[in-house]
Coordinates of C-alpha atoms and ligand atoms in Angstrom, one line a residue:
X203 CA -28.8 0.7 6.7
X204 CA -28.9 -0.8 3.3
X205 CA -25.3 -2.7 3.0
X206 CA -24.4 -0.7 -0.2
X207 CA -24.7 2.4 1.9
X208 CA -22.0 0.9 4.4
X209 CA -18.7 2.4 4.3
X210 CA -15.3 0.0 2.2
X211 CA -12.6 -0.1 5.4
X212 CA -9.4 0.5 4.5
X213 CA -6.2 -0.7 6.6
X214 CA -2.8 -0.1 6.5
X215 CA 0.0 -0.1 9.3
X216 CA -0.1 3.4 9.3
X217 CA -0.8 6.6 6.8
X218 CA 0.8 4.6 3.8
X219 CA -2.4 3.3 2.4
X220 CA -3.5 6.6 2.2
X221 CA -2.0 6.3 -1.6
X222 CA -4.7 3.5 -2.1
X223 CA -7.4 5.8 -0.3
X224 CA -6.7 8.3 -3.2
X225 CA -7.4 6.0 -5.9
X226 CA -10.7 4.4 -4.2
X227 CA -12.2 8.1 -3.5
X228 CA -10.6 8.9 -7.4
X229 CA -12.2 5.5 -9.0
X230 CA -15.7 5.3 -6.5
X231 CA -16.4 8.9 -5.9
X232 CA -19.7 8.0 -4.1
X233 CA -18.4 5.9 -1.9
X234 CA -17.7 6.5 1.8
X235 CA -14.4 5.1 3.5
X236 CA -13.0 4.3 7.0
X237 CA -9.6 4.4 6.9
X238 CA -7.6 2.5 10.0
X239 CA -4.0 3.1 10.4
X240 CA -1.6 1.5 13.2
X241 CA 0.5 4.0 13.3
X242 CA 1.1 3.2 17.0
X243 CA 2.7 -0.4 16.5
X244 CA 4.3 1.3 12.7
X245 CA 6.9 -0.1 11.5
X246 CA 4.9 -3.4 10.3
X247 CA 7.7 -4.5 7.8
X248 CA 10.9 -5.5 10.6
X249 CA 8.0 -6.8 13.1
X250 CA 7.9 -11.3 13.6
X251 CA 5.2 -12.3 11.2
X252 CA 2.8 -13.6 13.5
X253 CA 3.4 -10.0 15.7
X254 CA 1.8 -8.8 11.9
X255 CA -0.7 -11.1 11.4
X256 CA -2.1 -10.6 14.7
X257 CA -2.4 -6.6 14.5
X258 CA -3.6 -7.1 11.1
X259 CA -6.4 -9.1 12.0
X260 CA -7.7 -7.1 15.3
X261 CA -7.4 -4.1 12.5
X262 CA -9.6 -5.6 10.4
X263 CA -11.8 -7.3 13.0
X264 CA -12.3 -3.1 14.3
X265 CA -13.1 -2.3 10.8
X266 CA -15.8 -4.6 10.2
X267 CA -17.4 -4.5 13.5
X268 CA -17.6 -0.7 12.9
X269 CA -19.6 -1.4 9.4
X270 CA -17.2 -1.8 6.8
X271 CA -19.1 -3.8 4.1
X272 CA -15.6 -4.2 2.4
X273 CA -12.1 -4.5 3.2
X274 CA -9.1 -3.1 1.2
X275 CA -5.3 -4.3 3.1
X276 CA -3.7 -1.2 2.1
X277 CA -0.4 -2.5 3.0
X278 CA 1.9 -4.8 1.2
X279 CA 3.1 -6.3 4.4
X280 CA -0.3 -7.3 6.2
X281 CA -1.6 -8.4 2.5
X282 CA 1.8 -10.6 2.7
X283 CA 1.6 -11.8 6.1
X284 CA -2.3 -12.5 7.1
X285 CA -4.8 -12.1 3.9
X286 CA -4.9 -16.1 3.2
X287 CA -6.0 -16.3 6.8
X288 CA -8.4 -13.2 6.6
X289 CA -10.1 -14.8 3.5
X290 CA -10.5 -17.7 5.8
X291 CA -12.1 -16.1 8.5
X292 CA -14.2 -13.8 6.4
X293 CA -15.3 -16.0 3.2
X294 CA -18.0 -13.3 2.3
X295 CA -16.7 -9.7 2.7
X296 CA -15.4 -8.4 -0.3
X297 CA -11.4 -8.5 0.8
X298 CA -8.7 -6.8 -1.4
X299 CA -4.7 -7.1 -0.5
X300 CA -2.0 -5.1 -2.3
X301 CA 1.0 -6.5 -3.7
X302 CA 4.2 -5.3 -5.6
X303 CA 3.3 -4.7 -9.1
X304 CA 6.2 -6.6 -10.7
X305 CA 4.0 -7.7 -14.0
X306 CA 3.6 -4.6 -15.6
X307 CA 7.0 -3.6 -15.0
X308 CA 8.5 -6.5 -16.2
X309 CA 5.9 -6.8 -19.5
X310 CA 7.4 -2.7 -20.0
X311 CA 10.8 -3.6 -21.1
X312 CA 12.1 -7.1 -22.5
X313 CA 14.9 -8.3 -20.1
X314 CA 15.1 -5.5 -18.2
X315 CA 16.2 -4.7 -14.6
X316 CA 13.4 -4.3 -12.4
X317 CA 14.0 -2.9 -8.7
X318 CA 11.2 -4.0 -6.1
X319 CA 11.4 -1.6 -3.0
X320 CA 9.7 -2.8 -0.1
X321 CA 9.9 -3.4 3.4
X322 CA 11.9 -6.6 4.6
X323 CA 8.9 -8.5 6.1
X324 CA 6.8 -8.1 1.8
X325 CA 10.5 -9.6 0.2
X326 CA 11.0 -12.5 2.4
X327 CA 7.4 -14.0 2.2
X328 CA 6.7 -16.8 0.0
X329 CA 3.8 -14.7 -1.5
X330 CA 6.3 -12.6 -3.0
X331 CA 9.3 -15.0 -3.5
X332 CA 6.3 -17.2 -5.9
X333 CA 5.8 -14.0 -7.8
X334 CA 9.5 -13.1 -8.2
X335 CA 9.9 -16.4 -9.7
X336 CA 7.0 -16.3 -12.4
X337 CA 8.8 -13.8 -13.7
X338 CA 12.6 -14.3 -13.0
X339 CA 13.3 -15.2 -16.9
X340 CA 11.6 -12.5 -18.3
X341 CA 13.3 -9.7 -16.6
X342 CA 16.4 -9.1 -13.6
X343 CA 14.2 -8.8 -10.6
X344 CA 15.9 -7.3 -7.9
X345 CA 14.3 -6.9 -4.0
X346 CA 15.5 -3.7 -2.2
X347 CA 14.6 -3.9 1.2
X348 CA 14.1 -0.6 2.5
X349 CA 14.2 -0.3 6.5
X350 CA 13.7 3.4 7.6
X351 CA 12.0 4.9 4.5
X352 CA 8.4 4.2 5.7
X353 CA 9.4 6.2 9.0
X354 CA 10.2 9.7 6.6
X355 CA 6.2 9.6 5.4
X356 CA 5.0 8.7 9.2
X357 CA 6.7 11.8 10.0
X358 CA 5.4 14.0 7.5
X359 CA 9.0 14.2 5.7
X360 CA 8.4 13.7 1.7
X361 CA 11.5 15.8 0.5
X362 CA 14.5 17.4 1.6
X363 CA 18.6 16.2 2.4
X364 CA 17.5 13.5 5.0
X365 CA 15.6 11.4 2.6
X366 CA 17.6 12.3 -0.6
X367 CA 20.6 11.1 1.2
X368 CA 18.9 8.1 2.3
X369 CA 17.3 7.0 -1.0
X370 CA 20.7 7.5 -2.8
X371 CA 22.7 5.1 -0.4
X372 CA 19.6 2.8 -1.0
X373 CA 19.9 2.9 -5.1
X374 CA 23.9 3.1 -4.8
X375 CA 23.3 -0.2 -3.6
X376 CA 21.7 -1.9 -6.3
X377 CA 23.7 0.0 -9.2
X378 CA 21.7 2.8 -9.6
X379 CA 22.7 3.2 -13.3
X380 CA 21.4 -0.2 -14.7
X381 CA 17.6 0.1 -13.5
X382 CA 14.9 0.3 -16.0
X383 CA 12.1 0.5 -13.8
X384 CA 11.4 0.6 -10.1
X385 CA 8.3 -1.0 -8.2
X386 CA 7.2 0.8 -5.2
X387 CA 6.1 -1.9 -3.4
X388 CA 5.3 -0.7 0.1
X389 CA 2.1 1.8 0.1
X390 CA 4.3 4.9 2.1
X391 CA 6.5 5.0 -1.0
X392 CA 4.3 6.8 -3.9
X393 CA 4.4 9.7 -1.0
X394 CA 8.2 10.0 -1.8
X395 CA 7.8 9.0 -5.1
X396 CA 9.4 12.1 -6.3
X397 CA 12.8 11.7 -4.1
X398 CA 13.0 8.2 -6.2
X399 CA 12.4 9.5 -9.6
X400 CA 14.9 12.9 -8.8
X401 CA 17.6 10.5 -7.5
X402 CA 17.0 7.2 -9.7
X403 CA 16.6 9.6 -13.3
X404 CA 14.0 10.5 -15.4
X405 CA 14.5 7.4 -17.7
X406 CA 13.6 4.9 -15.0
X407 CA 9.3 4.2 -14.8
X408 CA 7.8 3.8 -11.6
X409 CA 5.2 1.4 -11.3
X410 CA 3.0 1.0 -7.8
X411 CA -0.3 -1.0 -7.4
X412 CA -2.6 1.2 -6.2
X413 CA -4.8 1.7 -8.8
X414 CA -5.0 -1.8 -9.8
X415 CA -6.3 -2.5 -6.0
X416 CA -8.7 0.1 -6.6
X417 CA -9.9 -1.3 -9.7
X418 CA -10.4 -5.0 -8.0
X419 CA -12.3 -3.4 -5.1
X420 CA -14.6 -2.0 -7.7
X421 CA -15.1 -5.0 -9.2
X422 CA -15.7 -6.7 -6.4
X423 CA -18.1 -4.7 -4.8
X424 CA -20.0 -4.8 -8.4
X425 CA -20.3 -8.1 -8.4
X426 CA -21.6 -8.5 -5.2
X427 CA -24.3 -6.0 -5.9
X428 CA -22.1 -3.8 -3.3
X429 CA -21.5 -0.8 -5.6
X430 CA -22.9 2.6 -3.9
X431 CA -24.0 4.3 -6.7
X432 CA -26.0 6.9 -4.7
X433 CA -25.1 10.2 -7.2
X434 CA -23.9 11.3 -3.8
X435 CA -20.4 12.4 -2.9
X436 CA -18.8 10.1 -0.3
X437 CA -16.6 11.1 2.6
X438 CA -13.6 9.8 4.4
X439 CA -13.3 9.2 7.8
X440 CA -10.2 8.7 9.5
X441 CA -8.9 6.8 12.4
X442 CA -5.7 6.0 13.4
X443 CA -4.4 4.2 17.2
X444 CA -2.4 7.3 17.8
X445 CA -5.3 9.0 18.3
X446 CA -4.1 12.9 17.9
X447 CA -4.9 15.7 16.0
X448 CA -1.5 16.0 14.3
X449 CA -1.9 12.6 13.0
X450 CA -5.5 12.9 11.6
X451 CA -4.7 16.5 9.9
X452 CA -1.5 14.9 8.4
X453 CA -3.8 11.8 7.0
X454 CA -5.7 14.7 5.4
X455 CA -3.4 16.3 3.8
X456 CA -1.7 13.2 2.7
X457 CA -5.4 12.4 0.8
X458 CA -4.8 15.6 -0.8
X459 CA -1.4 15.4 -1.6
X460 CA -0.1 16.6 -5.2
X461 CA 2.2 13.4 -5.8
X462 CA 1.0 11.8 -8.6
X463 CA 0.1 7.9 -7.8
Ligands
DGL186 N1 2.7 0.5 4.1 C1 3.4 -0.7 4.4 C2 3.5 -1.6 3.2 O1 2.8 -1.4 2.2 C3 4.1 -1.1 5.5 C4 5.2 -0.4 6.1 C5 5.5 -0.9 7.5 O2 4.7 -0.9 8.3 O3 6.7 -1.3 7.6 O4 4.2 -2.6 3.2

């Protein structure tokens, strides 16, 4: 098979990345994807780090050795815990990692207060502790760790009392009156992106990176000469260790889910 024809893998630690899937298939309509989710060994965030790395890397190891000619980490905490050593292992795949999209937030609104929500495992990393602090005089960045919210969109809950009540005690905790903007910065949050907005205000801007990664896996893949520009509509296959139907149809209808991104 020509290796433009090849499928871009896309990995997350379970149907999270799924809001980066929709702006891949959105941005490179020709395409086709394999999507990999772990939702077996989900959460990812309160796991060791080197529990992470190791999952991440057998994850991506499956992808590629089932054709992926590109790899997208659709996960903020693999992308934080192995992606400098998947870059080593894999100098010449076109590899993309997702990260909490402070700059724009912060370049939004002069010394404002910007909320990064995100799982444990993404705040405590150096990766992001170095890009809190290129931008700690510009603007009040403030990590919100967020245990138990990735868990509502692995079970299919993205409204309702449960998750309302949850995602108030959460804001409550950081002042919810003084943010300017929020970061989503775990790929399961856009999915609920609507509880946040309802219970942080209309006033507050929600920023997530998933069409930025999108728009550096197209560029990568251009440059490499990777770009499947067959006039063809792509399709999506996915795969996830739990391995049931419920799981695959609620991966489906997550890629077709009205939030916006
Ligand atoms: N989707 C994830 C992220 O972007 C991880 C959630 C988890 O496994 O804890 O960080």
């Amino acid at each position: 098979m020509e290796e433009c024809m090849k499928p871009v893998g896309v990995f997350d630690s379970g149907v999270g990345g799924i809001s980066v899937l929709r702006e891949l298939v959105k941005q490179m309509p020709d395409e086709d994807f394999i999507y990999m989710g772990d939702s077996v060994h989900a959460p990812y965030g309160t796991k060791p780090l080197d529990e992470v790395r190791k999952l991440t890397i057998d994850n991506v190891r499956f992808l590629l050795e089932n054709g992926a000619k590109s790899i997208v980490v659709a996960c903020n905490t693999a992308t934080s815990a192995a992606v400098a050593r998947l870059r080593e292992m894999y100098p010449d795949v076109p590899l993309v990692g997702i990260e909490p999209a402070i700059k724009p937030a912060v370049l939004y609104k002069k010394d404002s207060c910007v909320v990064v929500m995100a799982t444990p495992m993404t705040l405590k990393q150096e990766k992001f502790q170095k890009l809190m602090h290129n931008y700690s005089s510009m603007a009040d960045i403030v990590p919100l760790p967020c245990p138990g919210l990735m868990e509502f969109v692995e079970r299919g809950i993205l409204d309702g009392e449960e998750l309302t009540g949850y995602i108030i005690n959460l804001l409550d905790s950081v002042n919810r009156r003084q943010i300017d903007s929020i970061v989503l910065g775990c790929t399961h949050y856009p999915f609920v992106r609507d509880v946040i907005q309802k219970v942080a205000g209309n006033s507050v801007l929600i920023f997530d990176g998933g069409a930025g990664t999108a728009r550096e896996m197209k560029r990568r893949l251009f440059n490499a000469g990777l770009l499947n520009n067959s006039g063809r509509a792509g399709n999506v296959k996915f795969i996830n260790s739990l391995n049931t139907e419920e799981e695959i149809k609620l991966c489906q209808f997550l890629l077709t889910y009205g939030g916006r991104n």
